[in-house]
Coordinates of C-alpha atoms and ligand atoms in Angstrom, one line a residue:
X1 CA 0.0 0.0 0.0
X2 CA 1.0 3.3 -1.2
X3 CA 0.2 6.8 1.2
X4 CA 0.3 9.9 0.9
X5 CA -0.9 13.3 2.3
X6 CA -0.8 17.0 1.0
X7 CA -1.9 20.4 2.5
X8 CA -2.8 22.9 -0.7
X9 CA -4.0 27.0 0.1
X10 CA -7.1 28.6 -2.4
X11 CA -5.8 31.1 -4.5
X12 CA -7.1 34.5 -5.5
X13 CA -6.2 35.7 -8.7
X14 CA -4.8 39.3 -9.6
X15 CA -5.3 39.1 -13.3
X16 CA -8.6 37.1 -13.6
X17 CA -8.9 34.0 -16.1
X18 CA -12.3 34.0 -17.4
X19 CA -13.2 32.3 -20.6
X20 CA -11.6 28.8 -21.7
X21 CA -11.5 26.5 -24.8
X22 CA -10.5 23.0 -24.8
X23 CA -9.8 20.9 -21.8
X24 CA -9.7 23.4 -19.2
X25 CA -7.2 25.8 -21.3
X26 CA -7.3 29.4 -20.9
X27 CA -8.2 32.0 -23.3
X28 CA -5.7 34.8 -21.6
X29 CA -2.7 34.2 -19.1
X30 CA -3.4 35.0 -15.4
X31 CA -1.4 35.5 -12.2
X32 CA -2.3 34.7 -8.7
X33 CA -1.6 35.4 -5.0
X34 CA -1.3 32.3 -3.2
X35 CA -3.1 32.0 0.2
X36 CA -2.3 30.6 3.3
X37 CA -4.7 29.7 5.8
X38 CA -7.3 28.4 3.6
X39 CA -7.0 25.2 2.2
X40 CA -7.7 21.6 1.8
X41 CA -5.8 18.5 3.8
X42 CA -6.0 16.0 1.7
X43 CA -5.0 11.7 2.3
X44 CA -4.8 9.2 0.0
X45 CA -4.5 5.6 0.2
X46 CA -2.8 3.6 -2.8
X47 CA -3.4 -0.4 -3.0
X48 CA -2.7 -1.8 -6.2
X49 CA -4.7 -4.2 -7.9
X50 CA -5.8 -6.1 -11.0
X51 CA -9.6 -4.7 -11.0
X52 CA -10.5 -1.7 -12.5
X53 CA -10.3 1.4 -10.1
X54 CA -12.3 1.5 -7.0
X55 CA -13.1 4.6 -5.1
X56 CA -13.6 5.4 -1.8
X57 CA -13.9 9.2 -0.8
X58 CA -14.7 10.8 2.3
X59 CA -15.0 14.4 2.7
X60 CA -14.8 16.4 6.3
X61 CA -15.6 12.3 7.7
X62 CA -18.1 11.7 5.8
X63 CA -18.7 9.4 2.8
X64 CA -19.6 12.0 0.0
X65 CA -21.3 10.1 -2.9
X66 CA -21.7 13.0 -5.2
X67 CA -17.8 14.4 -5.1
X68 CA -17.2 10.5 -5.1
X69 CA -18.9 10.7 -8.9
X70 CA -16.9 13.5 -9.7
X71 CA -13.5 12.6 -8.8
X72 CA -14.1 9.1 -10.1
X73 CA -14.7 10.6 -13.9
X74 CA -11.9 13.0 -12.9
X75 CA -9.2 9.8 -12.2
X76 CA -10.7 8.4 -15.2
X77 CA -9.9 11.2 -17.6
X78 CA -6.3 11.4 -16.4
X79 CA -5.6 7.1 -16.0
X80 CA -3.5 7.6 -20.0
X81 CA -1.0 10.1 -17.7
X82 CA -1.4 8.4 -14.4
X83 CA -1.5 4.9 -15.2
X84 CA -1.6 3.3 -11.9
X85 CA -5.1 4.7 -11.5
X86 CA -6.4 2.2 -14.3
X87 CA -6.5 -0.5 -11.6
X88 CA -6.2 -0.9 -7.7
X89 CA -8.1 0.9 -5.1
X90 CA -8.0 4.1 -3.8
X91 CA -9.3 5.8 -0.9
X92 CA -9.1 10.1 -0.9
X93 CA -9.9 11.7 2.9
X94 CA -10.2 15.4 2.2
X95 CA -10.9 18.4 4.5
X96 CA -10.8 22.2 4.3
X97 CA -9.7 24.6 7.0
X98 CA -12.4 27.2 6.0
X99 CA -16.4 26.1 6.6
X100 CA -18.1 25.4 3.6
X101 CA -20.3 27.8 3.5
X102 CA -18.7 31.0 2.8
X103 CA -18.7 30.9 -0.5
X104 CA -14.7 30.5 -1.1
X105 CA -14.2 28.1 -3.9
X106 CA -12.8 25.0 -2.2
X107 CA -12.0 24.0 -6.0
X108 CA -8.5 25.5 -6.3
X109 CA -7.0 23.7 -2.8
X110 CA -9.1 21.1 -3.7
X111 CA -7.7 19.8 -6.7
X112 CA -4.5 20.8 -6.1
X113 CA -3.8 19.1 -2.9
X114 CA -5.5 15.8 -4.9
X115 CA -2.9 16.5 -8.3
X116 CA 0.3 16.3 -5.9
X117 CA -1.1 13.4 -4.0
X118 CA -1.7 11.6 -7.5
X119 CA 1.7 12.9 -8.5
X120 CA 3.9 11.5 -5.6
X121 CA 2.3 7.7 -6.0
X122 CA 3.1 8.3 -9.8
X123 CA 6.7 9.0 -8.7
X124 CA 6.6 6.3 -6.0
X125 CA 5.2 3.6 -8.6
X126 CA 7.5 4.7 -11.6
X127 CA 10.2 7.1 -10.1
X128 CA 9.0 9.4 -13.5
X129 CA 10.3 13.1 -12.5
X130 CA 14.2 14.1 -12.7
X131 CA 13.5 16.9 -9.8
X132 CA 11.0 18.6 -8.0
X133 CA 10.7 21.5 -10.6
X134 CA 9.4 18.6 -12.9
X135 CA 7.3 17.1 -10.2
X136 CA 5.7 20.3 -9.5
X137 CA 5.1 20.8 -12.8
X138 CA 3.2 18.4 -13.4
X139 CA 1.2 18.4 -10.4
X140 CA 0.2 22.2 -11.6
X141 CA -0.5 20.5 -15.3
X142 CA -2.9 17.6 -13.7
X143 CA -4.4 20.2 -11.1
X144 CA -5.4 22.5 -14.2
X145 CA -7.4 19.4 -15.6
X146 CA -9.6 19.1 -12.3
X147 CA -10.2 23.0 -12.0
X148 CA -8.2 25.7 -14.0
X149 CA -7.2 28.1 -11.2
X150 CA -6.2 25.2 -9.3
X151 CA -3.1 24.9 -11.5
X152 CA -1.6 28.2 -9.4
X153 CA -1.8 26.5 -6.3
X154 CA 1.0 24.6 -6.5
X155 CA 3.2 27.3 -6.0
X156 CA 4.1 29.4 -3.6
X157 CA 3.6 33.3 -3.0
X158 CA 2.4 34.4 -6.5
X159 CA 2.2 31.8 -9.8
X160 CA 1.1 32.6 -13.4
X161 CA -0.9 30.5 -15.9
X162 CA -1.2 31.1 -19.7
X163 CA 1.0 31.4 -22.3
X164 CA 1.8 35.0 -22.8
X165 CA 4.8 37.1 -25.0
X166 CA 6.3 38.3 -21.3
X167 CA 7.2 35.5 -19.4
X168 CA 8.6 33.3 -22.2
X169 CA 8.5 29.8 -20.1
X170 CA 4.8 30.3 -19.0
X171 CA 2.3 27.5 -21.2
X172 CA -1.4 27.4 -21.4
X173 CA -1.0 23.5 -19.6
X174 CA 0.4 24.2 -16.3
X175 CA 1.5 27.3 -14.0
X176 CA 4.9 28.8 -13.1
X177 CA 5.9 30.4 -10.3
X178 CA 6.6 34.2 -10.5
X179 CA 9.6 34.5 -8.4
X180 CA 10.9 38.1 -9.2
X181 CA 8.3 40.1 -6.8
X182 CA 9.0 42.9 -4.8
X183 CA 9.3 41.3 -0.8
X184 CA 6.7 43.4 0.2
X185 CA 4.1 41.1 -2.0
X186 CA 4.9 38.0 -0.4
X187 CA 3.9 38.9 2.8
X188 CA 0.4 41.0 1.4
X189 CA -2.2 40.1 3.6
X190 CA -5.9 39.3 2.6
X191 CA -9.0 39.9 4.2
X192 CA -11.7 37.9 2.7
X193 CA -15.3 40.1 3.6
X194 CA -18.0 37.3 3.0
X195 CA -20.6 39.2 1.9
X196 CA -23.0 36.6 1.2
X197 CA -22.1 32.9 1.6
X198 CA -25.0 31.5 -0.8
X199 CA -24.1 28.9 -3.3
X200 CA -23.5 31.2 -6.7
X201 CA -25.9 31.2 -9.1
X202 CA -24.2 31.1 -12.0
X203 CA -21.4 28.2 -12.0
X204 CA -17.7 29.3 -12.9
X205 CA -17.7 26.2 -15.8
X206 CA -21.3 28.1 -17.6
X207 CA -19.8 31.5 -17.1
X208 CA -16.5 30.0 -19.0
X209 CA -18.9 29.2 -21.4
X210 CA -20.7 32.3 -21.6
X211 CA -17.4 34.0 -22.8
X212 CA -18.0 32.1 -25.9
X213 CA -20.8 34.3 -27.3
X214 CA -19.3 37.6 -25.0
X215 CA -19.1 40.6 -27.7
X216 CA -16.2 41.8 -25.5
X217 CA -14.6 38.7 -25.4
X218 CA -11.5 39.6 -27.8
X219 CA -11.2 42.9 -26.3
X220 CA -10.8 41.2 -22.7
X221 CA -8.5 38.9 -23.7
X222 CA -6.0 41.6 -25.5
X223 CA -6.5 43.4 -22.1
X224 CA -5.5 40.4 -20.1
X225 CA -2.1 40.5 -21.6
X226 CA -1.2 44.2 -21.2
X227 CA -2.3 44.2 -17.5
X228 CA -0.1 41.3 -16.9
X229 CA 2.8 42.8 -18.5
X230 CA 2.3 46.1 -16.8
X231 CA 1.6 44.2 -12.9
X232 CA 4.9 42.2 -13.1
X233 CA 6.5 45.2 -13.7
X234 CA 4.7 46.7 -10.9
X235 CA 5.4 43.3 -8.9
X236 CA 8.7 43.8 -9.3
X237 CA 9.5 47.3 -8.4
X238 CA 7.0 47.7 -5.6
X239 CA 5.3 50.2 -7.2
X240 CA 1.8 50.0 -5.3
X241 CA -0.2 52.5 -7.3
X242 CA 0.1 50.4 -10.4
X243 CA -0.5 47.3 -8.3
X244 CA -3.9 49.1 -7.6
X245 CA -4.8 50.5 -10.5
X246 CA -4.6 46.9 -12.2
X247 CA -5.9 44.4 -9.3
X248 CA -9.2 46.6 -9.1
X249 CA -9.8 47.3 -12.9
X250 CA -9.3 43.5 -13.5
X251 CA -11.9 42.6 -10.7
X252 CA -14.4 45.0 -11.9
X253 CA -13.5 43.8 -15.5
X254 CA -14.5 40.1 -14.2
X255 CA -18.0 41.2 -13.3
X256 CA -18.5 43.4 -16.1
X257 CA -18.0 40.2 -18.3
X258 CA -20.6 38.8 -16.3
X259 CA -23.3 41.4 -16.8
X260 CA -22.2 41.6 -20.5
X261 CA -23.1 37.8 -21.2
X262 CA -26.2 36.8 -22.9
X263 CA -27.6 35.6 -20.6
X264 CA -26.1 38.3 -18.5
X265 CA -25.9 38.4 -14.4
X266 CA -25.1 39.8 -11.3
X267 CA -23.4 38.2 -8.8
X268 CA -22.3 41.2 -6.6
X269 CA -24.6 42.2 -4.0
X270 CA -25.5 45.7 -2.6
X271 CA -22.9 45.4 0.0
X272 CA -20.0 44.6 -2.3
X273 CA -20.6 48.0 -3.8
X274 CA -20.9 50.0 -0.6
X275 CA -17.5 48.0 0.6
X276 CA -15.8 49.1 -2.7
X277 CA -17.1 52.5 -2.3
X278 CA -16.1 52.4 1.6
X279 CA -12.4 51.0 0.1
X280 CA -11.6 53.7 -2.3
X281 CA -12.5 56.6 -0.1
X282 CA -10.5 55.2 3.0
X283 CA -7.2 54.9 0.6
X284 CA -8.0 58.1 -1.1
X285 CA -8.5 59.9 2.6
X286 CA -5.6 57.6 4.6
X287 CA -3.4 57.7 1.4
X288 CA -3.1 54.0 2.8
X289 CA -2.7 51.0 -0.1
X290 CA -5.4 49.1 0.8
X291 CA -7.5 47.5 -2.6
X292 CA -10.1 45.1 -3.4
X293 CA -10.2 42.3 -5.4
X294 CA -13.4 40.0 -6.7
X295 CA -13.7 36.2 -7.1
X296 CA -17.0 34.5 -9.4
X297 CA -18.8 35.6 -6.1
X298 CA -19.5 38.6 -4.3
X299 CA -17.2 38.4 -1.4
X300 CA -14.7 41.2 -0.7
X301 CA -10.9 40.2 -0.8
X302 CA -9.3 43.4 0.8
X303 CA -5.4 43.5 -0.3
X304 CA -3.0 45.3 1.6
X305 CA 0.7 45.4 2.6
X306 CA 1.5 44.1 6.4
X307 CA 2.9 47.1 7.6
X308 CA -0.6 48.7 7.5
X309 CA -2.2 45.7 9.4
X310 CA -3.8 47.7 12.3
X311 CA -4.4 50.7 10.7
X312 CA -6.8 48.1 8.3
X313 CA -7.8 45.9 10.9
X314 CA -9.3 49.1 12.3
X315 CA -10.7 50.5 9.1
X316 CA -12.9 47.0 8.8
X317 CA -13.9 46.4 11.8
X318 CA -15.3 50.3 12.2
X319 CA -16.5 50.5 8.7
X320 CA -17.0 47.2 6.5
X321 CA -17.6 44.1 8.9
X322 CA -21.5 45.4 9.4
X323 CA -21.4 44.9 6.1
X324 CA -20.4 41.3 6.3
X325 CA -23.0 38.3 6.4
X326 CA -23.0 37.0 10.8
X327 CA -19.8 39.9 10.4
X328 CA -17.3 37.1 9.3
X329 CA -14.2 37.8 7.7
X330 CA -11.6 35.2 7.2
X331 CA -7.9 36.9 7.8
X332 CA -6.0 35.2 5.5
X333 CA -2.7 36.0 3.5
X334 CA -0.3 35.3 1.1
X335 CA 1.8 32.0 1.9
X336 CA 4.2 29.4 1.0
X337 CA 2.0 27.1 -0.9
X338 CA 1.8 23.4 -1.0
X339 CA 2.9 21.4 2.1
X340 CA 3.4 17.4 2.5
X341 CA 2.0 16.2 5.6
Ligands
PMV401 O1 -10.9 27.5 -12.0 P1 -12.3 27.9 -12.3 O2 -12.8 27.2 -13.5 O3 -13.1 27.7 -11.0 O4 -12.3 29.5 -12.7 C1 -11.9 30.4 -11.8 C2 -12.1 31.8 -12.3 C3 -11.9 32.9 -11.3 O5 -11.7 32.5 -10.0 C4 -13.1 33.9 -11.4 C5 -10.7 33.7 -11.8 C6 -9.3 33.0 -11.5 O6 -8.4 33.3 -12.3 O7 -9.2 32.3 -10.5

């Protein structure tokens, strides 16, 4: 018997990926902070065999039968690259550290905690990767197959997905890390303001899908490149005000795709705007970096630098955590990726 067990964070992306072709390919590069405390714990059990696979899977202790059905057509769709999953049995125990209901996508930990557990009985049954840059690699490529944005997980700090003319070793199959950042954006700190933790209305895969028939869709992607270009630039140097300018537009560009699909929707609520609102008048007033950024969802990620933790820790809890579904906000920041338990 083969074990194994992986810790991945979520990831919230600066330069948003919306709009895919393929299997699970992007249509523009993207670039991510990596989180820290929220994440999925994931354990798996190898026993090989001469039957065809069989699955056990237990999430948060509890047999799940519908992520079971999932996962199962998952390991199925990868058994050509990971060829011990063609026969044996396997048993996956997965947790998160974050409840379920807050509406963080539990996706991006998810399936990248699952890809380097799958990865490391592929080593330990064929000894395939030279190093850990080609492990990792790979575990980014097979992540990306389960969920996109779960390719970025797999590294630490900040990672990039998508081919695109600046970084000439990024690919549209798996992430890279982006290593050449300012200090001061590996310890950023995010506050995630949950809004509303309702189950989205609108799945990320059909708003993918929407970008199909999206009149802005070409414009968006062109876009996607010049704000990456510009932001690792800005990454690099430290300059904040670009790093602002950029993160914002592209969350706001995210929604705006939304309400521009046919059919079109809204997933921010009345609060998200008033928290915006409430964010760019504190930094305009405090002269304090502080930004927001947007998932497929309406919760508030609130970006800022760790120097200006109090002054920000003050700023929401007198002005946004009313605005906050039971007041919760999950302090979270950015971290050093994957660990193996
Ligand atoms: O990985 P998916 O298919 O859940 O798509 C994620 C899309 C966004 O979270 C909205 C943006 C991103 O780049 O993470």
């Amino acid at each position: 018997m083969i074990q194994t067990s992986w810790s991945a964070p979520s990831n919230i992306a600066l330069i948003k990926y919306w709009g895919k072709h393929g299997i699970q390919l992007p249509n523009n590069p993207s670039i991510s902070f990596t989180l820290d405390k929220s994440r999925t714990h994931t354990h798996v059990k190898y026993e090989p065999g001469a039957s065809a696979l069989d699955l056990q899977f237990l999430f948060e202790g509890k047999e799940n039968i519908e992520f079971a059905k999932r996962t199962i057509s998952f390991l199925n769709s990868i058994n050509r690259e990971l060829p011990f999953l063609q026969t044996g049995k396997l048993y996956i125990e997965s947790s998160n550290t974050f409840p379920h209901s807050t509406g963080i996508a539990s996706s991006a930990s998810a399936m990248a905690t699952l890809a380097l557990c799958l990865c490391e009985i592929h080593q330990k049954v064929t000894d395939s990767y030279s190093d850990k840059i080609a492990f990792l690699k790979h575990a980014s490529h097979i992540a990306r197959l389960g969920s996109g944005s779960a390719c970025r997980s797999i590294y630490p700090y900040l990672a990039q997905w998508g081919q695109t003319d600046s970084i000439p070793s990024s690919s549209d199959e798996f992430a890279i890390p982006v290593s050449d950042v300012h200090v001061d954006f590996t310890t950023y700190l995010d506050a995630i303001l949950i809004i509303d933790s309702d189950e989205k209305k609108v799945s990320s895969s059909a708003g993918h899908q929407l970008m199909e028939k999206n009149p802005l869709a070409e414009i968006r992607y062109k876009q996607a490149h010049t704000n990456l270009a510009e932001l690792l630039i800005a990454l690099k140097t430290g300059d904040l005000d670009t790093f602002i300018e950029i993160v914002e537009l592209e969350a706001l560009m995210l929604h705006a795709l939304m309400m521009t699909s046919q059919p079109s929707y809204i997933l921010i609520r009345p609060n998200t705007l008033q928290g915006i609102e409430k964010i760019q008048l504190f930094r305009q007033e405090t002269k304090i970096p502080v930004c927001f950024t947007l998932d497929a969802g309406p919760n508030i990620h609130l970006l800022y630098p760790k120097k200006y933790q109090t002054e920000v820790e003050a700023f929401i809890s007198q002005q946004l955590i009313m605005l906050c579904e039971d007041e919760r906000v999950i302090f979270d920041c950015c971290g050093e990726g994957p660990i193996s338990l």
